[in-house]
Amino acid sequence: MPNPKRRFSNSRTRKRRTHDKLTPPIIPLSENIEKGGIRSKLYICSHCKQTTQPHTVCPNCGYYRGKQVIAVER
C-alpha cells in the first residue's frame, strides 16, 4: 500500500485548512440593505427580533430555537 514519503509541513497543512473556517452569518439590517447586509457575530431572535449571540438563549425573551427555555421577568 502507498504511504506518504515525507511529512506535510505546517504551512502546507494550514494553507489547506484555511477554507475550513467558519464565517458569521449575513444579517440584513435596514440601513445596510442596499449593500447586501453585513457580516456580524449576532443573530436576530426569531421570537422577539432582538440581536443575540449565536447558540445561546435570548436574554430578552428566553427562547432558544423556537422554544421557551427559561422564564424571563419583564
PDB file with SEQRES, HELIX, SHEET and CRYST1 records, atoms N, CA, C and O in Angstrom:
SEQRES   1 A   74  MET PRO ASN PRO LYS ARG ARG PHE SER ASN SER ARG THR          
SEQRES   2 A   74  ARG LYS ARG ARG THR HIS ASP LYS LEU THR PRO PRO ILE          
SEQRES   3 A   74  ILE PRO LEU SER GLU ASN ILE GLU LYS GLY GLY ILE ARG          
SEQRES   4 A   74  SER LYS LEU TYR ILE CYS SER HIS CYS LYS GLN THR THR          
SEQRES   5 A   74  GLN PRO HIS THR VAL CYS PRO ASN CYS GLY TYR TYR ARG          
SEQRES   6 A   74  GLY LYS GLN VAL ILE ALA VAL GLU ARG                          
HELIX    1 AA1 ASN A   10  ARG A   17  1                                   8    
HELIX    2 AA2 THR A   18  ASP A   20  5                                   3    
HELIX    3 AA3 SER A   30  LYS A   35  5                                   6    
SHEET    1 AA1 2 TYR A  43  ILE A  44  0                                        
SHEET    2 AA1 2 THR A  51  THR A  52 -1                                        
SHEET    1 AA2 2 TYR A  63  TYR A  64  0                                        
SHEET    2 AA2 2 LYS A  67  GLN A  68 -1                                        
CRYST1    1.000    1.000    1.000  90.00  90.00  90.00 P 1           1          
ATOM      1  N   MET A   1       0.837  -1.180   0.000  1.00  0.00           N  
ATOM      2  CA  MET A   1       0.000   0.000   0.000  1.00  0.00           C  
ATOM      3  C   MET A   1       0.882   1.243   0.000  1.00  0.00           C  
ATOM      4  O   MET A   1       1.955   1.249   0.603  1.00  0.00           O  
ATOM      5  N   PRO A   2       0.428   2.290  -0.676  1.00  0.00           N  
ATOM      6  CA  PRO A   2       1.242   3.509  -0.702  1.00  0.00           C  
ATOM      7  C   PRO A   2       1.177   4.255   0.624  1.00  0.00           C  
ATOM      8  O   PRO A   2       0.117   4.381   1.237  1.00  0.00           O  
ATOM      9  N   ASN A   3       2.310   4.734   1.039  1.00  0.00           N  
ATOM     10  CA  ASN A   3       2.421   5.523   2.256  1.00  0.00           C  
ATOM     11  C   ASN A   3       3.061   6.858   1.917  1.00  0.00           C  
ATOM     12  O   ASN A   3       3.790   6.959   0.930  1.00  0.00           O  
ATOM     13  N   PRO A   4       2.800   7.893   2.725  1.00  0.00           N  
ATOM     14  CA  PRO A   4       3.440   9.176   2.456  1.00  0.00           C  
ATOM     15  C   PRO A   4       4.957   9.075   2.610  1.00  0.00           C  
ATOM     16  O   PRO A   4       5.452   8.473   3.563  1.00  0.00           O  
ATOM     17  N   LYS A   5       5.675   9.655   1.685  1.00  0.00           N  
ATOM     18  CA  LYS A   5       7.133   9.602   1.726  1.00  0.00           C  
ATOM     19  C   LYS A   5       7.708  10.669   2.658  1.00  0.00           C  
ATOM     20  O   LYS A   5       8.755  10.471   3.274  1.00  0.00           O  
ATOM     21  N   ARG A   6       7.004  11.813   2.751  1.00  0.00           N  
ATOM     22  CA  ARG A   6       7.503  12.908   3.572  1.00  0.00           C  
ATOM     23  C   ARG A   6       6.363  13.480   4.411  1.00  0.00           C  
ATOM     24  O   ARG A   6       5.183  13.288   4.119  1.00  0.00           O  
ATOM     25  N   ARG A   7       6.755  14.171   5.437  1.00  0.00           N  
ATOM     26  CA  ARG A   7       5.781  14.802   6.332  1.00  0.00           C  
ATOM     27  C   ARG A   7       5.282  16.101   5.697  1.00  0.00           C  
ATOM     28  O   ARG A   7       6.054  16.838   5.084  1.00  0.00           O  
ATOM     29  N   PHE A   8       3.981  16.372   5.851  1.00  0.00           N  
ATOM     30  CA  PHE A   8       3.445  17.645   5.387  1.00  0.00           C  
ATOM     31  C   PHE A   8       3.927  18.748   6.323  1.00  0.00           C  
ATOM     32  O   PHE A   8       3.883  18.596   7.543  1.00  0.00           O  
ATOM     33  N   SER A   9       4.383  19.849   5.754  1.00  0.00           N  
ATOM     34  CA  SER A   9       4.837  20.961   6.589  1.00  0.00           C  
ATOM     35  C   SER A   9       3.632  21.655   7.222  1.00  0.00           C  
ATOM     36  O   SER A   9       2.499  21.508   6.762  1.00  0.00           O  
ATOM     37  N   ASN A  10       3.899  22.414   8.287  1.00  0.00           N  
ATOM     38  CA  ASN A  10       2.824  23.130   8.967  1.00  0.00           C  
ATOM     39  C   ASN A  10       2.160  24.142   8.047  1.00  0.00           C  
ATOM     40  O   ASN A  10       0.937  24.283   8.059  1.00  0.00           O  
ATOM     41  N   SER A  11       2.947  24.842   7.256  1.00  0.00           N  
ATOM     42  CA  SER A  11       2.369  25.858   6.379  1.00  0.00           C  
ATOM     43  C   SER A  11       1.497  25.226   5.302  1.00  0.00           C  
ATOM     44  O   SER A  11       0.463  25.784   4.936  1.00  0.00           O  
ATOM     45  N   ARG A  12       1.895  24.090   4.802  1.00  0.00           N  
ATOM     46  CA  ARG A  12       1.089  23.420   3.780  1.00  0.00           C  
ATOM     47  C   ARG A  12      -0.235  22.930   4.367  1.00  0.00           C  
ATOM     48  O   ARG A  12      -1.279  23.027   3.721  1.00  0.00           O  
ATOM     49  N   THR A  13      -0.189  22.406   5.590  1.00  0.00           N  
ATOM     50  CA  THR A  13      -1.406  21.963   6.261  1.00  0.00           C  
ATOM     51  C   THR A  13      -2.326  23.143   6.520  1.00  0.00           C  
ATOM     52  O   THR A  13      -3.534  23.046   6.304  1.00  0.00           O  
ATOM     53  N   ARG A  14      -1.772  24.255   6.980  1.00  0.00           N  
ATOM     54  CA  ARG A  14      -2.586  25.437   7.285  1.00  0.00           C  
ATOM     55  C   ARG A  14      -3.159  26.068   6.026  1.00  0.00           C  
ATOM     56  O   ARG A  14      -4.274  26.590   6.051  1.00  0.00           O  
ATOM     57  N   LYS A  15      -2.417  26.029   4.927  1.00  0.00           N  
ATOM     58  CA  LYS A  15      -2.950  26.545   3.668  1.00  0.00           C  
ATOM     59  C   LYS A  15      -4.142  25.722   3.205  1.00  0.00           C  
ATOM     60  O   LYS A  15      -5.099  26.266   2.655  1.00  0.00           O  
ATOM     61  N   ARG A  16      -4.088  24.435   3.422  1.00  0.00           N  
ATOM     62  CA  ARG A  16      -5.200  23.569   3.042  1.00  0.00           C  
ATOM     63  C   ARG A  16      -6.421  23.824   3.922  1.00  0.00           C  
ATOM     64  O   ARG A  16      -7.556  23.804   3.446  1.00  0.00           O  
ATOM     65  N   ARG A  17      -6.178  24.061   5.203  1.00  0.00           N  
ATOM     66  CA  ARG A  17      -7.282  24.217   6.153  1.00  0.00           C  
ATOM     67  C   ARG A  17      -7.847  25.629   6.217  1.00  0.00           C  
ATOM     68  O   ARG A  17      -8.809  25.863   6.949  1.00  0.00           O  
ATOM     69  N   THR A  18      -7.287  26.565   5.483  1.00  0.00           N  
ATOM     70  CA  THR A  18      -7.757  27.941   5.560  1.00  0.00           C  
ATOM     71  C   THR A  18      -9.197  28.084   5.091  1.00  0.00           C  
ATOM     72  O   THR A  18      -9.872  29.034   5.488  1.00  0.00           O  
ATOM     73  N   HIS A  19      -9.682  27.182   4.268  1.00  0.00           N  
ATOM     74  CA  HIS A  19     -11.055  27.259   3.762  1.00  0.00           C  
ATOM     75  C   HIS A  19     -12.044  26.567   4.682  1.00  0.00           C  
ATOM     76  O   HIS A  19     -13.244  26.592   4.409  1.00  0.00           O  
ATOM     77  N   ASP A  20     -11.585  25.953   5.761  1.00  0.00           N  
ATOM     78  CA  ASP A  20     -12.477  25.252   6.683  1.00  0.00           C  
ATOM     79  C   ASP A  20     -13.033  26.165   7.767  1.00  0.00           C  
ATOM     80  O   ASP A  20     -13.828  25.721   8.595  1.00  0.00           O  
ATOM     81  N   LYS A  21     -12.633  27.425   7.776  1.00  0.00           N  
ATOM     82  CA  LYS A  21     -13.040  28.320   8.854  1.00  0.00           C  
ATOM     83  C   LYS A  21     -14.524  28.681   8.743  1.00  0.00           C  
ATOM     84  O   LYS A  21     -15.115  28.629   7.664  1.00  0.00           O  
ATOM     85  N   LEU A  22     -15.100  29.045   9.875  1.00  0.00           N  
ATOM     86  CA  LEU A  22     -16.494  29.466   9.920  1.00  0.00           C  
ATOM     87  C   LEU A  22     -16.581  30.967   9.694  1.00  0.00           C  
ATOM     88  O   LEU A  22     -15.703  31.721  10.113  1.00  0.00           O  
ATOM     89  N   THR A  23     -17.645  31.389   9.030  1.00  0.00           N  
ATOM     90  CA  THR A  23     -17.874  32.806   8.841  1.00  0.00           C  
ATOM     91  C   THR A  23     -19.191  33.176   9.498  1.00  0.00           C  
ATOM     92  O   THR A  23     -20.125  32.374   9.484  1.00  0.00           O  
ATOM     93  N   PRO A  24     -19.293  34.367  10.073  1.00  0.00           N  
ATOM     94  CA  PRO A  24     -20.551  34.771  10.684  1.00  0.00           C  
ATOM     95  C   PRO A  24     -21.635  34.942   9.623  1.00  0.00           C  
ATOM     96  O   PRO A  24     -21.326  35.209   8.462  1.00  0.00           O  
ATOM     97  N   PRO A  25     -22.892  34.791  10.006  1.00  0.00           N  
ATOM     98  CA  PRO A  25     -23.969  34.911   9.018  1.00  0.00           C  
ATOM     99  C   PRO A  25     -24.165  36.355   8.580  1.00  0.00           C  
ATOM    100  O   PRO A  25     -23.737  37.288   9.260  1.00  0.00           O  
ATOM    101  N   ILE A  26     -24.821  36.525   7.431  1.00  0.00           N  
ATOM    102  CA  ILE A  26     -25.147  37.850   6.935  1.00  0.00           C  
ATOM    103  C   ILE A  26     -26.478  38.266   7.543  1.00  0.00           C  
ATOM    104  O   ILE A  26     -27.481  37.572   7.380  1.00  0.00           O  
ATOM    105  N   ILE A  27     -26.491  39.395   8.242  1.00  0.00           N  
ATOM    106  CA  ILE A  27     -27.726  39.912   8.827  1.00  0.00           C  
ATOM    107  C   ILE A  27     -28.174  41.101   7.986  1.00  0.00           C  
ATOM    108  O   ILE A  27     -27.471  42.110   7.925  1.00  0.00           O  
ATOM    109  N   PRO A  28     -29.332  41.000   7.339  1.00  0.00           N  
ATOM    110  CA  PRO A  28     -29.793  42.118   6.511  1.00  0.00           C  
ATOM    111  C   PRO A  28     -30.420  43.212   7.370  1.00  0.00           C  
ATOM    112  O   PRO A  28     -31.636  43.213   7.565  1.00  0.00           O  
ATOM    113  N   LEU A  29     -29.629  44.132   7.880  1.00  0.00           N  
ATOM    114  CA  LEU A  29     -30.144  45.247   8.659  1.00  0.00           C  
ATOM    115  C   LEU A  29     -30.673  46.321   7.713  1.00  0.00           C  
ATOM    116  O   LEU A  29     -30.211  46.444   6.579  1.00  0.00           O  
ATOM    117  N   SER A  30     -31.637  47.088   8.187  1.00  0.00           N  
ATOM    118  CA  SER A  30     -32.337  48.030   7.318  1.00  0.00           C  
ATOM    119  C   SER A  30     -31.398  49.077   6.716  1.00  0.00           C  
ATOM    120  O   SER A  30     -31.580  49.466   5.563  1.00  0.00           O  
ATOM    121  N   GLU A  31     -30.403  49.539   7.471  1.00  0.00           N  
ATOM    122  CA  GLU A  31     -29.516  50.564   6.928  1.00  0.00           C  
ATOM    123  C   GLU A  31     -28.491  49.990   5.953  1.00  0.00           C  
ATOM    124  O   GLU A  31     -27.819  50.744   5.250  1.00  0.00           O  
ATOM    125  N   ASN A  32     -28.366  48.663   5.905  1.00  0.00           N  
ATOM    126  CA  ASN A  32     -27.379  48.044   5.020  1.00  0.00           C  
ATOM    127  C   ASN A  32     -28.017  47.182   3.936  1.00  0.00           C  
ATOM    128  O   ASN A  32     -27.334  46.366   3.316  1.00  0.00           O  
ATOM    129  N   ILE A  33     -29.312  47.350   3.700  1.00  0.00           N  
ATOM    130  CA  ILE A  33     -29.991  46.542   2.687  1.00  0.00           C  
ATOM    131  C   ILE A  33     -29.401  46.809   1.308  1.00  0.00           C  
ATOM    132  O   ILE A  33     -29.214  45.879   0.524  1.00  0.00           O  
ATOM    133  N   GLU A  34     -29.103  48.080   1.003  1.00  0.00           N  
ATOM    134  CA  GLU A  34     -28.570  48.400  -0.319  1.00  0.00           C  
ATOM    135  C   GLU A  34     -27.176  47.825  -0.510  1.00  0.00           C  
ATOM    136  O   GLU A  34     -26.738  47.648  -1.646  1.00  0.00           O  
ATOM    137  N   LYS A  35     -26.463  47.528   0.584  1.00  0.00           N  
ATOM    138  CA  LYS A  35     -25.137  46.932   0.486  1.00  0.00           C  
ATOM    139  C   LYS A  35     -25.186  45.411   0.508  1.00  0.00           C  
ATOM    140  O   LYS A  35     -24.155  44.756   0.355  1.00  0.00           O  
ATOM    141  N   GLY A  36     -26.371  44.845   0.697  1.00  0.00           N  
ATOM    142  CA  GLY A  36     -26.494  43.397   0.732  1.00  0.00           C  
ATOM    143  C   GLY A  36     -26.343  42.812   2.116  1.00  0.00           C  
ATOM    144  O   GLY A  36     -26.128  41.608   2.251  1.00  0.00           O  
ATOM    145  N   GLY A  37     -26.452  43.640   3.160  1.00  0.00           N  
ATOM    146  CA  GLY A  37     -26.307  43.133   4.523  1.00  0.00           C  
ATOM    147  C   GLY A  37     -24.867  43.241   4.982  1.00  0.00           C  
ATOM    148  O   GLY A  37     -23.985  43.646   4.224  1.00  0.00           O  
ATOM    149  N   ILE A  38     -24.640  42.874   6.233  1.00  0.00           N  
ATOM    150  CA  ILE A  38     -23.293  42.915   6.792  1.00  0.00           C  
ATOM    151  C   ILE A  38     -22.991  41.590   7.460  1.00  0.00           C  
ATOM    152  O   ILE A  38     -23.906  40.867   7.854  1.00  0.00           O  
ATOM    153  N   ARG A  39     -21.727  41.268   7.587  1.00  0.00           N  
ATOM    154  CA  ARG A  39     -21.332  40.077   8.333  1.00  0.00           C  
ATOM    155  C   ARG A  39     -21.200  40.483   9.793  1.00  0.00           C  
ATOM    156  O   ARG A  39     -20.511  41.449  10.120  1.00  0.00           O  
ATOM    157  N   SER A  40     -21.856  39.747  10.654  1.00  0.00           N  
ATOM    158  CA  SER A  40     -21.857  40.090  12.064  1.00  0.00           C  
ATOM    159  C   SER A  40     -21.833  38.824  12.888  1.00  0.00           C  
ATOM    160  O   SER A  40     -22.188  37.753  12.397  1.00  0.00           O  
ATOM    161  N   LYS A  41     -21.417  38.937  14.140  1.00  0.00           N  
ATOM    162  CA  LYS A  41     -21.425  37.797  15.042  1.00  0.00           C  
ATOM    163  C   LYS A  41     -22.702  37.768  15.864  1.00  0.00           C  
ATOM    164  O   LYS A  41     -22.747  37.107  16.902  1.00  0.00           O  
ATOM    165  N   LEU A  42     -23.737  38.466  15.427  1.00  0.00           N  
ATOM    166  CA  LEU A  42     -25.002  38.497  16.131  1.00  0.00           C  
ATOM    167  C   LEU A  42     -26.097  37.915  15.255  1.00  0.00           C  
ATOM    168  O   LEU A  42     -26.084  38.085  14.036  1.00  0.00           O  
ATOM    169  N   TYR A  43     -27.043  37.231  15.877  1.00  0.00           N  
ATOM    170  CA  TYR A  43     -28.214  36.712  15.191  1.00  0.00           C  
ATOM    171  C   TYR A  43     -29.423  37.543  15.588  1.00  0.00           C  
ATOM    172  O   TYR A  43     -29.394  38.253  16.594  1.00  0.00           O  
ATOM    173  N   ILE A  44     -30.474  37.456  14.805  1.00  0.00           N  
ATOM    174  CA  ILE A  44     -31.732  38.086  15.149  1.00  0.00           C  
ATOM    175  C   ILE A  44     -32.638  37.004  15.709  1.00  0.00           C  
ATOM    176  O   ILE A  44     -32.879  35.994  15.048  1.00  0.00           O  
ATOM    177  N   CYS A  45     -33.144  37.207  16.927  1.00  0.00           N  
ATOM    178  CA  CYS A  45     -34.035  36.241  17.570  1.00  0.00           C  
ATOM    179  C   CYS A  45     -35.324  36.149  16.757  1.00  0.00           C  
ATOM    180  O   CYS A  45     -35.905  37.171  16.392  1.00  0.00           O  
ATOM    181  N   SER A  46     -35.767  34.936  16.474  1.00  0.00           N  
ATOM    182  CA  SER A  46     -36.971  34.752  15.661  1.00  0.00           C  
ATOM    183  C   SER A  46     -38.238  35.078  16.434  1.00  0.00           C  
ATOM    184  O   SER A  46     -39.294  35.262  15.828  1.00  0.00           O  
ATOM    185  N   HIS A  47     -38.158  35.152  17.750  1.00  0.00           N  
ATOM    186  CA  HIS A  47     -39.352  35.415  18.558  1.00  0.00           C  
ATOM    187  C   HIS A  47     -39.528  36.900  18.857  1.00  0.00           C  
ATOM    188  O   HIS A  47     -40.611  37.449  18.651  1.00  0.00           O  
ATOM    189  N   CYS A  48     -38.463  37.560  19.344  1.00  0.00           N  
ATOM    190  CA  CYS A  48     -38.593  38.970  19.746  1.00  0.00           C  
ATOM    191  C   CYS A  48     -37.870  39.936  18.805  1.00  0.00           C  
ATOM    192  O   CYS A  48     -37.946  41.149  18.998  1.00  0.00           O  
ATOM    193  N   LYS A  49     -37.175  39.422  17.798  1.00  0.00           N  
ATOM    194  CA  LYS A  49     -36.481  40.223  16.789  1.00  0.00           C  
ATOM    195  C   LYS A  49     -35.363  41.097  17.359  1.00  0.00           C  
ATOM    196  O   LYS A  49     -35.026  42.128  16.776  1.00  0.00           O  
ATOM    197  N   GLN A  50     -34.789  40.695  18.488  1.00  0.00           N  
ATOM    198  CA  GLN A  50     -33.644  41.393  19.062  1.00  0.00           C  
ATOM    199  C   GLN A  50     -32.369  40.655  18.665  1.00  0.00           C  
ATOM    200  O   GLN A  50     -32.408  39.455  18.390  1.00  0.00           O  
ATOM    201  N   THR A  51     -31.247  41.359  18.632  1.00  0.00           N  
ATOM    202  CA  THR A  51     -29.988  40.707  18.290  1.00  0.00           C  
ATOM    203  C   THR A  51     -29.467  39.937  19.498  1.00  0.00           C  
ATOM    204  O   THR A  51     -29.484  40.432  20.625  1.00  0.00           O  
ATOM    205  N   THR A  52     -29.003  38.712  19.238  1.00  0.00           N  
ATOM    206  CA  THR A  52     -28.459  37.854  20.283  1.00  0.00           C  
ATOM    207  C   THR A  52     -27.197  37.191  19.768  1.00  0.00           C  
ATOM    208  O   THR A  52     -26.918  37.215  18.569  1.00  0.00           O  
ATOM    209  N   GLN A  53     -26.441  36.601  20.670  1.00  0.00           N  
ATOM    210  CA  GLN A  53     -25.276  35.836  20.256  1.00  0.00           C  
ATOM    211  C   GLN A  53     -25.731  34.482  19.732  1.00  0.00           C  
ATOM    212  O   GLN A  53     -26.747  33.960  20.190  1.00  0.00           O  
ATOM    213  N   PRO A  54     -24.999  33.899  18.781  1.00  0.00           N  
ATOM    214  CA  PRO A  54     -25.408  32.601  18.245  1.00  0.00           C  
ATOM    215  C   PRO A  54     -25.277  31.485  19.272  1.00  0.00           C  
ATOM    216  O   PRO A  54     -24.399  31.524  20.134  1.00  0.00           O  
ATOM    217  N   HIS A  55     -26.148  30.496  19.177  1.00  0.00           N  
ATOM    218  CA  HIS A  55     -26.147  29.286  20.005  1.00  0.00           C  
ATOM    219  C   HIS A  55     -26.355  29.586  21.485  1.00  0.00           C  
ATOM    220  O   HIS A  55     -25.865  28.843  22.335  1.00  0.00           O  
ATOM    221  N   THR A  56     -27.063  30.648  21.806  1.00  0.00           N  
ATOM    222  CA  THR A  56     -27.359  30.976  23.194  1.00  0.00           C  
ATOM    223  C   THR A  56     -28.839  31.295  23.333  1.00  0.00           C  
ATOM    224  O   THR A  56     -29.514  31.616  22.354  1.00  0.00           O  
ATOM    225  N   VAL A  57     -29.335  31.204  24.561  1.00  0.00           N  
ATOM    226  CA  VAL A  57     -30.715  31.577  24.848  1.00  0.00           C  
ATOM    227  C   VAL A  57     -30.825  33.094  24.742  1.00  0.00           C  
ATOM    228  O   VAL A  57     -29.934  33.819  25.187  1.00  0.00           O  
ATOM    229  N   CYS A  58     -31.916  33.570  24.154  1.00  0.00           N  
ATOM    230  CA  CYS A  58     -32.128  35.008  24.014  1.00  0.00           C  
ATOM    231  C   CYS A  58     -32.349  35.611  25.401  1.00  0.00           C  
ATOM    232  O   CYS A  58     -33.253  35.178  26.114  1.00  0.00           O  
ATOM    233  N   PRO A  59     -31.548  36.599  25.799  1.00  0.00           N  
ATOM    234  CA  PRO A  59     -31.729  37.180  27.133  1.00  0.00           C  
ATOM    235  C   PRO A  59     -32.980  38.038  27.248  1.00  0.00           C  
ATOM    236  O   PRO A  59     -33.418  38.335  28.359  1.00  0.00           O  
ATOM    237  N   ASN A  60     -33.568  38.445  26.120  1.00  0.00           N  
ATOM    238  CA  ASN A  60     -34.748  39.302  26.162  1.00  0.00           C  
ATOM    239  C   ASN A  60     -36.030  38.517  26.378  1.00  0.00           C  
ATOM    240  O   ASN A  60     -36.888  38.938  27.153  1.00  0.00           O  
ATOM    241  N   CYS A  61     -36.176  37.365  25.694  1.00  0.00           N  
ATOM    242  CA  CYS A  61     -37.437  36.623  25.772  1.00  0.00           C  
ATOM    243  C   CYS A  61     -37.280  35.215  26.330  1.00  0.00           C  
ATOM    244  O   CYS A  61     -38.280  34.603  26.706  1.00  0.00           O  
ATOM    245  N   GLY A  62     -36.065  34.680  26.400  1.00  0.00           N  
ATOM    246  CA  GLY A  62     -35.848  33.348  26.963  1.00  0.00           C  
ATOM    247  C   GLY A  62     -36.069  32.215  25.986  1.00  0.00           C  
ATOM    248  O   GLY A  62     -36.161  31.060  26.400  1.00  0.00           O  
ATOM    249  N   TYR A  63     -36.156  32.514  24.693  1.00  0.00           N  
ATOM    250  CA  TYR A  63     -36.383  31.479  23.687  1.00  0.00           C  
ATOM    251  C   TYR A  63     -35.058  31.002  23.106  1.00  0.00           C  
ATOM    252  O   TYR A  63     -34.099  31.767  23.004  1.00  0.00           O  
ATOM    253  N   TYR A  64     -35.021  29.732  22.728  1.00  0.00           N  
ATOM    254  CA  TYR A  64     -33.870  29.151  22.037  1.00  0.00           C  
ATOM    255  C   TYR A  64     -34.398  28.162  21.016  1.00  0.00           C  
ATOM    256  O   TYR A  64     -35.071  27.198  21.383  1.00  0.00           O  
ATOM    257  N   ARG A  65     -34.110  28.379  19.758  1.00  0.00           N  
ATOM    258  CA  ARG A  65     -34.537  27.530  18.647  1.00  0.00           C  
ATOM    259  C   ARG A  65     -36.056  27.346  18.618  1.00  0.00           C  
ATOM    260  O   ARG A  65     -36.550  26.245  18.375  1.00  0.00           O  
ATOM    261  N   GLY A  66     -36.787  28.427  18.867  1.00  0.00           N  
ATOM    262  CA  GLY A  66     -38.237  28.401  18.758  1.00  0.00           C  
ATOM    263  C   GLY A  66     -38.978  27.891  19.977  1.00  0.00           C  
ATOM    264  O   GLY A  66     -40.206  27.808  19.950  1.00  0.00           O  
ATOM    265  N   LYS A  67     -38.277  27.547  21.043  1.00  0.00           N  
ATOM    266  CA  LYS A  67     -38.924  27.040  22.254  1.00  0.00           C  
ATOM    267  C   LYS A  67     -38.505  27.905  23.437  1.00  0.00           C  
ATOM    268  O   LYS A  67     -37.364  28.360  23.514  1.00  0.00           O  
ATOM    269  N   GLN A  68     -39.447  28.126  24.362  1.00  0.00           N  
ATOM    270  CA  GLN A  68     -39.105  28.888  25.555  1.00  0.00           C  
ATOM    271  C   GLN A  68     -38.364  27.983  26.525  1.00  0.00           C  
ATOM    272  O   GLN A  68     -38.880  26.950  26.952  1.00  0.00           O  
ATOM    273  N   VAL A  69     -37.149  28.387  26.867  1.00  0.00           N  
ATOM    274  CA  VAL A  69     -36.278  27.573  27.703  1.00  0.00           C  
ATOM    275  C   VAL A  69     -36.270  28.087  29.141  1.00  0.00           C  
ATOM    276  O   VAL A  69     -36.295  27.300  30.087  1.00  0.00           O  
ATOM    277  N   ILE A  70     -36.234  29.397  29.299  1.00  0.00           N  
ATOM    278  CA  ILE A  70     -36.239  29.989  30.637  1.00  0.00           C  
ATOM    279  C   ILE A  70     -37.339  31.046  30.701  1.00  0.00           C  
ATOM    280  O   ILE A  70     -37.708  31.643  29.690  1.00  0.00           O  
ATOM    281  N   ALA A  71     -37.851  31.262  31.908  1.00  0.00           N  
ATOM    282  CA  ALA A  71     -38.850  32.309  32.112  1.00  0.00           C  
ATOM    283  C   ALA A  71     -38.127  33.612  32.432  1.00  0.00           C  
ATOM    284  O   ALA A  71     -37.311  33.675  33.352  1.00  0.00           O  
ATOM    285  N   VAL A  72     -38.436  34.640  31.666  1.00  0.00           N  
ATOM    286  CA  VAL A  72     -37.793  35.935  31.844  1.00  0.00           C  
ATOM    287  C   VAL A  72     -38.826  36.901  32.411  1.00  0.00           C  
ATOM    288  O   VAL A  72     -39.911  37.062  31.854  1.00  0.00           O  
ATOM    289  N   GLU A  73     -38.476  37.543  33.528  1.00  0.00           N  
ATOM    290  CA  GLU A  73     -39.365  38.545  34.105  1.00  0.00           C  
ATOM    291  C   GLU A  73     -39.186  39.853  33.359  1.00  0.00           C  
ATOM    292  O   GLU A  73     -38.064  40.264  33.061  1.00  0.00           O  
ATOM    293  N   ARG A  74     -40.288  40.496  33.062  1.00  0.00           N  
ATOM    294  CA  ARG A  74     -40.211  41.747  32.300  1.00  0.00           C  
ATOM    295  C   ARG A  74     -40.498  42.921  33.167  1.00  0.00           C  
ATOM    296  O   ARG A  74     -40.479  44.057  32.694  1.00  0.00           O  
TER     297      ARG A  74                                                      
END                                                                             
